Each structure stands twice: as C-alpha cells, then as structure tokens.
Coordinates of C-alpha atoms in Angstrom, one line a residue:
M1 CA 0.0 0.0 -0.1
P2 CA 1.2 3.4 -0.7
L3 CA 2.8 5.2 2.4
S4 CA 1.2 8.2 3.9
R5 CA 2.9 11.3 3.7
P6 CA 4.2 11.4 7.5
I7 CA 5.6 7.8 7.2
A8 CA 7.1 8.4 3.8
L9 CA 8.9 11.7 5.2
A10 CA 10.1 9.7 8.2
C11 CA 11.5 6.8 6.0
A12 CA 13.2 9.4 3.6
A13 CA 14.7 11.3 6.7
V14 CA 16.2 8.0 8.0
A15 CA 17.7 7.2 4.7
C16 CA 19.0 10.6 4.4
L17 CA 20.8 10.0 7.7
L18 CA 22.2 6.8 6.8
A19 CA 23.5 8.1 3.4
G20 CA 25.0 11.2 4.8
C21 CA 22.2 13.3 3.6
S22 CA 24.4 15.3 0.9
G23 CA 22.6 14.8 -2.4
G24 CA 24.8 11.7 -2.9
R25 CA 27.9 13.8 -3.5
D26 CA 30.3 16.0 -1.2
D27 CA 31.4 18.1 -4.3
L28 CA 28.2 19.4 -5.2
V29 CA 25.8 21.8 -3.4
N30 CA 22.1 21.3 -4.8
V31 CA 19.9 24.5 -4.4
V32 CA 16.4 24.8 -5.0
F33 CA 14.4 27.8 -5.8
I34 CA 10.6 27.9 -4.9
G35 CA 9.2 28.8 -8.3
E36 CA 9.0 27.6 -11.8
P37 CA 11.8 26.7 -14.2
E38 CA 11.0 29.6 -16.5
E39 CA 11.7 32.0 -13.6
F40 CA 15.5 31.6 -14.3
E41 CA 14.9 33.4 -17.8
Q42 CA 16.8 36.7 -17.6
T43 CA 14.7 38.5 -20.4
G44 CA 12.7 41.5 -19.4
L45 CA 13.4 43.9 -16.7
R46 CA 12.1 42.5 -13.6
L47 CA 14.3 39.5 -12.6
S48 CA 12.7 36.8 -10.4
P49 CA 14.6 35.8 -7.2
A50 CA 15.8 32.8 -9.0
A51 CA 17.1 34.9 -12.0
Q52 CA 18.5 37.5 -9.8
H53 CA 20.7 34.9 -8.0
L54 CA 21.9 33.4 -11.3
R55 CA 22.6 36.9 -12.8
A56 CA 24.7 37.9 -9.6
A57 CA 26.8 34.7 -10.0
T58 CA 27.6 35.3 -13.6
A59 CA 27.7 39.2 -14.1
E60 CA 29.1 41.4 -11.4
G61 CA 28.3 45.0 -11.4
L62 CA 30.8 47.6 -10.1
V63 CA 30.0 46.3 -6.5
A64 CA 27.9 43.3 -5.3
L65 CA 26.3 42.0 -2.2
D66 CA 28.0 39.5 0.1
A67 CA 26.5 36.7 2.0
T68 CA 25.6 39.0 4.9
G69 CA 23.8 41.6 2.5
G70 CA 26.9 44.1 2.7
V71 CA 28.5 46.0 -0.2
V72 CA 31.7 44.6 -1.2
P73 CA 34.0 45.4 -4.2
A74 CA 33.4 43.4 -7.6
V75 CA 34.3 44.8 -11.0
A76 CA 35.6 48.2 -9.1
E77 CA 38.1 47.1 -6.6
R78 CA 37.8 50.5 -4.7
W79 CA 35.9 53.9 -4.9
V80 CA 35.6 57.3 -3.2
V81 CA 32.7 59.6 -2.7
T82 CA 33.3 63.3 -2.9
D83 CA 32.6 65.4 0.1
D84 CA 29.4 66.9 -1.3
G85 CA 28.2 63.3 -2.2
L86 CA 27.6 64.2 -5.8
S87 CA 30.2 62.0 -7.4
Y88 CA 31.3 58.5 -6.8
I89 CA 34.6 57.5 -8.5
F90 CA 35.3 53.7 -9.2
R91 CA 38.8 52.3 -9.8
L92 CA 38.2 49.1 -12.0
R93 CA 40.1 45.9 -11.2
N94 CA 42.4 44.5 -13.8
S95 CA 40.1 41.9 -15.2
R96 CA 39.0 40.7 -18.5
W97 CA 35.5 40.1 -20.4
S98 CA 34.5 36.4 -21.2
D99 CA 35.7 36.9 -24.7
G100 CA 39.3 37.9 -23.2
T101 CA 39.7 41.6 -24.0
Q102 CA 40.3 43.9 -21.1
I103 CA 37.6 45.6 -19.4
E104 CA 37.9 49.4 -20.1
A105 CA 36.1 52.4 -18.4
E106 CA 34.4 53.1 -21.7
H107 CA 33.0 49.4 -21.7
V108 CA 31.4 49.9 -18.3
R109 CA 30.2 53.5 -19.2
D110 CA 28.6 52.1 -22.0
E111 CA 26.9 49.3 -20.2
L112 CA 25.8 51.4 -17.3
R113 CA 24.2 53.9 -19.6
G114 CA 22.4 51.1 -21.5
I115 CA 21.2 49.8 -18.2
L116 CA 19.8 53.0 -17.1
R117 CA 18.0 53.4 -20.5
R118 CA 16.4 50.2 -20.1
L119 CA 15.3 50.7 -16.6
R120 CA 13.2 53.7 -17.3
G121 CA 9.7 53.5 -16.4
T122 CA 10.5 50.8 -13.6
S123 CA 10.5 51.3 -9.9
L124 CA 14.5 50.5 -10.1
G125 CA 14.8 53.0 -12.7
R126 CA 13.1 55.6 -10.4
D127 CA 15.5 54.7 -7.8
L128 CA 18.5 55.8 -10.1
D129 CA 16.7 59.1 -11.0
K130 CA 19.3 61.0 -9.4
V131 CA 22.2 59.7 -11.7
S132 CA 22.8 62.7 -14.0
E133 CA 26.0 61.3 -16.0
V134 CA 28.2 58.3 -16.1
R135 CA 31.8 59.2 -17.3
A136 CA 34.9 57.3 -18.2
M137 CA 37.6 59.2 -16.9
T138 CA 40.8 57.2 -17.8
G139 CA 41.2 53.4 -18.9
R140 CA 40.2 52.2 -15.4
V141 CA 38.2 54.9 -13.7
V142 CA 34.6 55.5 -13.9
E143 CA 32.7 58.4 -12.4
I144 CA 29.1 58.6 -11.5
R145 CA 27.5 61.9 -11.0
L146 CA 24.3 62.7 -9.1
T147 CA 21.9 65.6 -9.1
S148 CA 21.6 65.5 -5.3
P149 CA 23.2 63.0 -2.8
L150 CA 21.9 59.3 -2.8
P151 CA 23.4 57.7 0.3
D152 CA 22.1 54.1 -1.0
L153 CA 23.8 54.5 -4.6
L154 CA 26.3 51.5 -3.8
Q155 CA 23.4 49.3 -2.3
I156 CA 21.3 50.0 -5.6
L157 CA 24.6 49.5 -7.9
A158 CA 24.9 46.1 -6.1
Q159 CA 21.6 44.8 -7.3
P160 CA 21.6 42.0 -9.8
E161 CA 20.0 44.0 -12.4
L162 CA 23.0 46.3 -12.6
G163 CA 25.4 43.5 -13.2
L164 CA 27.7 44.4 -16.1
R165 CA 27.6 42.1 -19.5
R166 CA 29.1 42.4 -22.9
G167 CA 27.3 40.5 -25.7
G168 CA 25.1 39.0 -23.2
E169 CA 28.1 37.5 -21.1
G170 CA 29.1 38.7 -17.9
T171 CA 32.1 38.5 -15.7
G172 CA 30.8 37.0 -12.5
P173 CA 32.5 34.9 -10.2
M174 CA 31.1 31.8 -11.5
A175 CA 30.5 30.2 -15.0
A176 CA 27.0 28.6 -15.6
T177 CA 26.3 25.7 -17.8
E178 CA 22.4 25.0 -18.3
T179 CA 21.3 21.5 -17.5
E180 CA 18.2 19.4 -18.3
D181 CA 16.6 20.9 -15.1
G182 CA 18.4 23.9 -14.3
W183 CA 21.9 25.5 -14.2
L184 CA 25.4 24.0 -13.0
L185 CA 27.7 26.7 -11.7
Q186 CA 31.4 26.3 -11.3
P187 CA 33.4 28.9 -9.3
R188 CA 36.0 30.8 -11.4
P189 CA 39.6 30.8 -10.1
P190 CA 40.1 34.2 -8.6
E191 CA 43.1 35.0 -10.8
T192 CA 41.0 34.8 -13.9
R193 CA 39.0 37.6 -12.4
G194 CA 41.9 40.1 -11.7
L195 CA 42.3 38.9 -8.1
P196 CA 44.8 37.5 -6.1
E197 CA 45.4 33.7 -6.6
V198 CA 43.9 31.4 -3.8
P199 CA 46.3 28.5 -2.8
E200 CA 44.6 25.1 -3.3
W201 CA 41.4 26.7 -5.0
N202 CA 39.9 23.6 -6.5
E203 CA 40.3 21.7 -3.2
R204 CA 38.2 24.7 -1.2
I205 CA 35.3 24.9 -3.8
R206 CA 32.4 22.7 -5.1
Q207 CA 30.1 23.2 -7.7
V208 CA 26.4 24.4 -7.2
H209 CA 23.5 23.1 -9.0
V210 CA 20.4 25.4 -9.0
R211 CA 16.9 24.3 -10.3
A212 CA 13.2 25.8 -9.6
L213 CA 10.4 23.7 -8.3
P214 CA 6.9 24.4 -6.8
A215 CA 6.9 24.9 -3.1
R216 CA 5.5 21.5 -2.1
A217 CA 8.0 19.5 -4.5
A218 CA 11.0 21.8 -3.3
V219 CA 10.1 20.8 0.4
D220 CA 10.0 17.1 -0.6
A221 CA 13.2 17.2 -2.3
F222 CA 14.9 18.8 0.9
D223 CA 12.9 15.8 3.0
A224 CA 14.5 13.3 0.6
G225 CA 18.1 14.8 0.6
E226 CA 17.9 15.8 -3.0
A227 CA 18.3 19.4 -1.9
D228 CA 20.8 20.9 0.3
L229 CA 19.3 24.3 0.4
V230 CA 15.9 25.8 -0.7
L231 CA 15.3 29.4 -1.3
N232 CA 12.6 31.8 -1.7
G233 CA 10.0 30.8 0.7
T234 CA 7.2 33.2 1.4
L235 CA 4.3 33.5 3.6
A236 CA 2.1 31.9 0.9
N237 CA 4.0 28.6 1.4
L238 CA 5.4 28.9 4.8
P239 CA 3.1 26.2 6.3
L240 CA 5.0 23.7 4.3
A241 CA 8.3 24.5 6.0
D242 CA 7.4 22.4 8.9
V243 CA 9.3 19.1 7.8
G244 CA 9.3 17.3 11.1
A245 CA 11.6 16.3 13.9
L246 CA 13.6 13.9 11.7
S247 CA 14.8 16.4 9.2
R248 CA 18.4 17.6 9.5
G249 CA 17.7 20.9 8.0
T250 CA 16.6 24.0 9.8
V251 CA 13.9 26.5 9.0
R252 CA 15.9 30.1 8.6
L253 CA 13.9 33.4 8.4
D254 CA 15.2 36.5 7.0
A255 CA 14.3 39.6 8.8
A256 CA 13.6 41.0 5.7
L257 CA 12.7 44.7 5.0
G258 CA 9.9 45.9 2.4
L259 CA 6.2 45.8 1.8
F260 CA 3.6 43.3 2.9
G261 CA 0.1 44.7 2.4
L262 CA -2.9 45.3 0.2
R263 CA -2.8 47.6 -2.9
V264 CA -6.0 49.2 -4.0
R265 CA -6.6 48.6 -7.7
S266 CA -10.2 49.6 -8.1
G267 CA -11.4 53.1 -7.3
E268 CA -15.2 52.4 -7.8
G269 CA -18.0 51.6 -5.6
L270 CA -17.0 50.9 -1.9
L271 CA -13.5 51.7 -2.7
G272 CA -14.0 55.0 -4.4
D273 CA -13.6 57.1 -1.2
A274 CA -10.4 57.4 0.9
A275 CA -12.3 57.2 4.1
R276 CA -14.0 53.8 3.2
R277 CA -10.6 52.4 2.1
E278 CA -9.3 53.6 5.5
A279 CA -12.1 51.7 7.0
L280 CA -10.7 48.4 5.7
A281 CA -7.2 49.3 7.1
M282 CA -9.0 50.0 10.4
A283 CA -10.6 46.6 10.5
I284 CA -7.3 44.5 10.4
D285 CA -6.1 43.2 13.5
R286 CA -2.5 42.9 12.3
P287 CA -0.8 41.1 15.2
Q288 CA -3.8 38.6 15.3
L289 CA -3.6 38.1 11.5
L290 CA -0.2 36.4 11.5
Q291 CA -0.9 34.5 14.8
P292 CA -1.3 31.3 13.1
F293 CA 1.9 31.5 11.5
N294 CA 3.9 31.6 14.8
I295 CA 6.6 34.0 13.4
G296 CA 8.8 35.0 16.4
G297 CA 9.8 38.8 16.1
W298 CA 7.7 39.9 13.2
V299 CA 6.5 43.5 13.9
P300 CA 3.2 44.7 12.5
T301 CA 3.0 48.1 11.1
T302 CA 0.3 50.7 9.9
R303 CA 3.1 52.9 8.0
I304 CA 4.0 52.6 4.5
V305 CA 7.6 53.3 5.0
A306 CA 9.5 51.0 7.3
P307 CA 9.7 52.8 10.7
G308 CA 13.4 53.6 11.8
L309 CA 15.2 54.0 8.5
P310 CA 18.2 56.5 8.6
D311 CA 16.0 59.2 6.4
D312 CA 13.2 58.7 9.0
I313 CA 12.7 62.2 10.9
G314 CA 10.2 60.9 13.5
T315 CA 7.3 63.0 12.3
I316 CA 5.2 59.7 11.1
D317 CA 3.7 57.7 13.7
E318 CA 1.7 54.5 13.5
R319 CA -1.9 55.1 12.6
W320 CA -4.9 55.0 15.0
S321 CA -2.8 54.4 18.0
D322 CA -5.2 56.4 20.1
L323 CA -8.0 54.2 19.4
S324 CA -8.5 50.8 20.6
P325 CA -9.0 47.7 18.0
E326 CA -12.9 47.8 19.0
A327 CA -13.1 51.6 18.4
R328 CA -11.5 51.3 15.2
R329 CA -13.9 48.9 14.1
T330 CA -16.9 50.8 15.3
L331 CA -15.7 53.7 13.3
A332 CA -15.0 51.7 10.3
A333 CA -18.5 49.8 10.5
R334 CA -20.0 53.2 10.6
R335 CA -18.5 54.3 7.4
I336 CA -19.6 51.2 5.6
A337 CA -23.1 51.5 6.9
G338 CA -23.5 54.7 5.9
W339 CA -22.3 54.1 2.3
L340 CA -24.8 51.2 2.2
G341 CA -27.8 53.1 3.5
A342 CA -27.1 55.9 1.0
E343 CA -28.3 54.1 -1.9
E344 CA -30.7 51.1 -2.4
G345 CA -29.3 47.9 -3.7
R346 CA -25.6 48.3 -2.5
T347 CA -23.5 45.4 -1.5
A348 CA -20.3 45.8 0.7
R349 CA -18.0 43.3 -1.3
V350 CA -14.3 43.5 -2.3
T351 CA -12.3 40.7 -4.1
L352 CA -8.6 40.1 -3.3
A353 CA -6.0 38.2 -5.4
L354 CA -3.5 36.4 -3.5
P355 CA -0.7 33.8 -4.6
Q356 CA -1.7 30.1 -4.4
G357 CA -0.4 28.3 -1.1
P358 CA -1.6 27.2 2.3
G359 CA -0.2 30.2 3.8
S360 CA -2.3 32.5 1.7
D361 CA -5.4 30.3 2.6
L362 CA -4.6 31.2 6.2
L363 CA -4.2 34.9 5.3
F364 CA -7.3 35.2 3.4
S365 CA -9.3 33.6 6.2
G366 CA -8.0 36.1 8.7
L367 CA -8.7 39.1 6.3
A368 CA -12.1 37.8 5.4
E369 CA -12.9 37.6 9.2
D370 CA -11.7 41.0 10.0
F371 CA -13.6 42.5 7.1
A372 CA -16.7 40.9 8.0
A373 CA -16.5 42.7 11.5
I374 CA -17.2 45.8 9.9
G375 CA -19.9 44.6 7.3
V376 CA -17.6 43.8 4.4
A377 CA -17.7 40.4 2.4
L378 CA -14.1 39.4 0.9
E379 CA -13.9 37.2 -1.8
R380 CA -11.0 35.4 -3.4
A381 CA -10.0 36.6 -7.3
D382 CA -7.8 34.4 -9.3
D383 CA -6.8 37.1 -11.6
P384 CA -4.9 40.2 -10.0
R385 CA -5.8 42.3 -13.0
E386 CA -9.6 41.9 -12.1
A387 CA -9.3 42.2 -8.2
D388 CA -10.1 45.1 -6.1
L389 CA -7.2 44.5 -4.1
V390 CA -3.8 42.5 -4.7
L391 CA -1.2 41.5 -2.2
V392 CA 2.1 43.4 -2.3
D393 CA 4.8 41.1 -1.0
R394 CA 8.2 42.7 -1.9
V395 CA 11.5 42.8 -0.3
A396 CA 13.2 46.1 -0.4
R397 CA 16.3 46.8 -2.6
Y398 CA 17.7 49.4 -0.1
G399 CA 17.0 50.8 3.3
G400 CA 15.8 54.4 2.1
A401 CA 12.2 56.0 2.3
R402 CA 12.6 56.6 -1.3
W403 CA 12.3 52.8 -2.2
F404 CA 9.1 52.4 -0.5
L405 CA 7.8 55.6 -2.1
N406 CA 8.7 54.8 -5.5
Q407 CA 6.6 51.5 -5.4
F408 CA 3.4 53.5 -5.7
A409 CA 4.5 56.1 -8.3
C410 CA 1.6 56.8 -10.7
D411 CA 3.6 56.1 -13.7
L412 CA 4.2 52.5 -12.8
R413 CA 0.3 51.9 -13.0
G414 CA 0.3 49.2 -10.2
G415 CA -3.1 50.6 -8.8
L416 CA -4.6 53.7 -7.2
C417 CA -1.8 56.1 -6.3
S418 CA -1.2 59.8 -5.1
P419 CA 0.0 62.5 -7.7
E420 CA 0.8 64.7 -4.3
A421 CA 3.0 62.1 -3.0
D422 CA 4.9 61.7 -6.3
A423 CA 5.3 65.6 -6.5
R424 CA 7.0 65.5 -3.0
V425 CA 9.2 62.6 -4.2
E426 CA 10.1 64.6 -7.4
E427 CA 11.0 67.8 -5.1
A428 CA 13.3 65.5 -3.1
L429 CA 15.5 64.8 -6.4
S430 CA 17.0 68.2 -6.4
A431 CA 17.1 68.9 -2.6
Q432 CA 20.8 69.0 -1.4
N433 CA 20.2 69.2 2.2
P434 CA 19.4 65.7 3.8
M435 CA 17.0 67.1 6.3
V436 CA 14.9 68.7 3.7
R437 CA 15.0 65.5 1.6
S438 CA 13.9 63.7 4.6
A439 CA 11.0 66.1 5.4
L440 CA 9.6 65.8 1.8
Y441 CA 9.9 61.9 2.0
A442 CA 7.8 62.2 5.3
E443 CA 5.3 64.7 3.4
A444 CA 4.9 62.1 0.6
E445 CA 4.4 59.3 3.0
A446 CA 1.7 61.3 4.8
E447 CA -0.1 61.9 1.4
L448 CA -0.1 58.3 0.5
A449 CA -1.3 57.4 3.9
A450 CA -4.1 59.9 3.7
S451 CA -5.2 58.6 0.3
N452 CA -5.3 54.9 1.6
V453 CA -4.2 53.4 -1.7
Y454 CA -2.2 50.8 0.1
I455 CA -3.0 49.1 3.3
P456 CA 0.1 48.1 5.3
I457 CA 0.4 45.1 7.3
G458 CA 3.8 44.5 8.2
A459 CA 7.1 43.4 6.9
P460 CA 7.6 40.6 4.2
I461 CA 8.2 37.0 5.3
R462 CA 11.2 35.0 3.7
W463 CA 12.4 31.6 4.7
S464 CA 14.8 29.1 3.6
L465 CA 15.7 25.7 4.5
V466 CA 19.3 24.7 5.2
R467 CA 21.1 21.6 5.7
G468 CA 24.0 21.4 8.1
G469 CA 27.4 21.5 6.3
V470 CA 26.2 24.3 4.0
E471 CA 28.6 27.0 4.2
G472 CA 28.2 30.5 3.2
F473 CA 24.4 31.0 4.1
R474 CA 23.7 34.0 6.1
E475 CA 20.1 35.5 6.9
N476 CA 20.0 39.2 5.9
R477 CA 17.3 41.7 5.3
W478 CA 17.5 41.7 1.4
N479 CA 16.9 38.1 1.2
I480 CA 19.8 37.9 -1.4
H481 CA 22.1 34.6 -0.8
P482 CA 25.1 34.7 -3.1
L483 CA 25.8 31.5 -4.7
L484 CA 29.8 31.5 -4.7
P485 CA 29.8 31.5 -0.6
L486 CA 27.5 28.3 -0.7
A487 CA 30.3 26.6 -3.0
M488 CA 32.9 26.8 -0.4
R489 CA 33.5 23.5 1.2
P490 CA 33.3 23.1 5.3
I491 CA 36.5 23.8 7.0

C-alpha cells in the first residue's frame, strides 16, 4: 500500500541520515528555488529571485552584495565619494570580459548607460533618477555623477540587474552551464578575474546546481536529501516549511525589509472614497492576523515606509494609536453602513488576489474575518488584473524611504496612487540638504497614507531550508544569498 506522507517523510529522513544526506555527492551543493523553471529566464527588466541569483553569480556589477547583505568590491576594486556626495569615482580591477578582452572604463560606461535607459519606467529606474551622468575618466576609472546626494547608491548598484555584461556575457565569479533541469555553476579561479591567486583553490570549492520547483516539491526534495538548500520561501507557502523532527535541515527566516500589505486597484464603488478604504485598513487586527504562523519577532505596522530608517525624521507615527481595536472597528463599520444606506441595492463586497498556497489560505481567512466584522464581504479573485485588492509582498532593494515611495508611483500603474506624493518625491530629487529631503519624504508618506491606496500589514516574510554542512548561508534583510559562498567547502 502507498505510504502516508508523514511515514514517507520519516523513511526518507532516516535514509538520508544513513547516506550522509548530501544529495549523494560532497562535491556538489544542490540548491532549489521555490518557483517555476522559467523563472531563471533573464529576459525583461524585473528578474525573479531565481534569475537575480543566477545573474549575480555570472555578471558582477561595479559592486556586489556578500552573504550578509553588505556591499563589497566587484568589477570595481575600490571607490571614493566626494565630500558633497555628488560624485562616486570607481577604480576598476584589472580583469577581462569572457572573450578575453580587457575591461575598460568606456565599456563599463556604455553598459551602465544602456542599463539606465532600459530601466526607465520601472521602480528600480526611479531609484536611479538622481544619476545625471556616467563618465569614463581614464582607462580604468569610471565616475557616476548625481543631481543630489544618494546615500544608498552603492546598495542600488549592487542589485543583480546592474550586473555588467558584454554581448550577453558577464564576468561573474561563477561560470554557468544549462542542464536539463536547471543550471550548473562552477566557481572561477580568482586569478582569472583580476584577483590574487588562492592556494589550493580547487580543493576549497564545490560546484553548485540550481533548479526551480513548486513549493511542495521543493520541500519534498529537501526531505529526501535531494536538496541541500531551499530558497525563496514566502508567507504563501510557509506552512510547508515544517518538515518534521527527523529532518536534519532547519528553517531560517530573513528579517526582511520591505512591503507586505494590500494594494488598492479599484477606485469604484465601496473603494471609491479614501475614508472607506481607510475603514478596511482600520478593520485589520495585524498581530492576530499572523498569529497562526507563529513567527517570532515579526512586527506589524500601519506605516507605508518601514519605521526607523536612517532618513526617518520621526514625524510619521503608527496610525490610530489612540484608538482601541474595538473603537477602530466601530468607526469603520459606521462608514461602511453609511455608504450602504445612501443608496438602495448596494452591497459591501471586495475581491482580493493572493498567490496560491496554504499560507495564503490562512491569510485570506483572517482578512475575511476582519472585514466581516465591519460589514464587508471578502472574496478571492484568481486574476490580479480583475481584483479590487492585490497582495504586495516585496523585499526592499535598499533601506531608504525613497524605495518604499517609488513602489506607488503613478507612472508604474500598479493601482491607485497619489500625484501629490509623487510631487513631493520629485522635489526631493534636487534637494541638497538631507533634512529637507527627509522632510519631503515624510510629506510624501503622509499624502500616501491619507489617500489609503495601500493598506500596510507589516514586513515581508522570507524563509529558507538549510542543511547542516552548507557553508556561506547567512540571513539578511535583502533576502539575497549569493551562490559563490555556498560553494565553499566546510573547513
């Protein structure tokens, strides 16, 4: 008879223990991204998490992110920033393109200019709006000039989409070969990338195989010892991460920075007024909403911009802090009832699009209960384009208010927006004084909050499964886990 899932997992775990549980080889690290195989495709401007990691491994930018999420040298071996913060000057290391030609400043300048052109009209492109010029100063020196200081420029330049390529080929720390079900990555010797030679390099590194699987299949592969690392877990599939006491792996949570909430797409009917949209936001019991997930340390928020960022001047507080949850819901229910009673035949109903998964089912149930408490029926929508509300679950690129505000820019057409907020962000582009910039960002957040085009819930949830013996994995707030450190053998 077929084994039940718990018994099958137990047998697989015991077999894994007896076999050493390394996927059958100690010279290969098997990495699975939760997703679909086509997510490794690198066409288009918005890369999936799987494609981001593949791009970062094969095409470095001027700088890169290390395993802790910190900015480190890459194609640029060092840099200086002028005192006014308006010029970043990069010295390129002595390295070559994949075809063997020397990497020159003119090549880097042309590639960066092309990337900036292609990113126009995207949120990442808006993050780089302050770049006024990219110049090749000498053979190995590149300058980036800004219209006003951008303290997060290095963090933005480290994004995988800013990886430098020539003829579609990059100069990353790993060489990739496509396989039947994914990609095989081989660490490149440091001396081939303009870096000092590392003694016994081949003995210190392993190959990394990456592939993509749906969430349940990814967890099953980990259970069976066919994967050493599972990446890109979200709240939608978090309930699948409990793989039992016999598993030698552990669930690791990134304290991710970013957005997790509901974007309002429809401005008609019940959602046609900011006060009624606010009623939905007031109805949500945020701490209770995520209680079923038992996530330690997760902090709910009613703010759009994450609290406590370096450019947070402290003028924006959590909303409705002077009202108890019961008082908030009473006020919200009154607004909904007033709208229902103003015209015969009205129904208080909204639709919500969520990704598939058991976590999404739990989230929907909690939200439906909260909305029902104020007289609003919540229904599930399959197509986000036809839904009144959509879930925003996005990790930040950098820790600045500007990133959060740019996600709701009107020209991105992701849903309802605030032209007034956009105007304040635009003003900040030319502001030289950091306090003035921060004040403009605070005004923009206040405008967005008043328009209630986004209903914040808290920070995004990202989880991984990591087997013992995998080196180089570190939790970080950007949910970026470079593949080269994973290739290092345990010492």
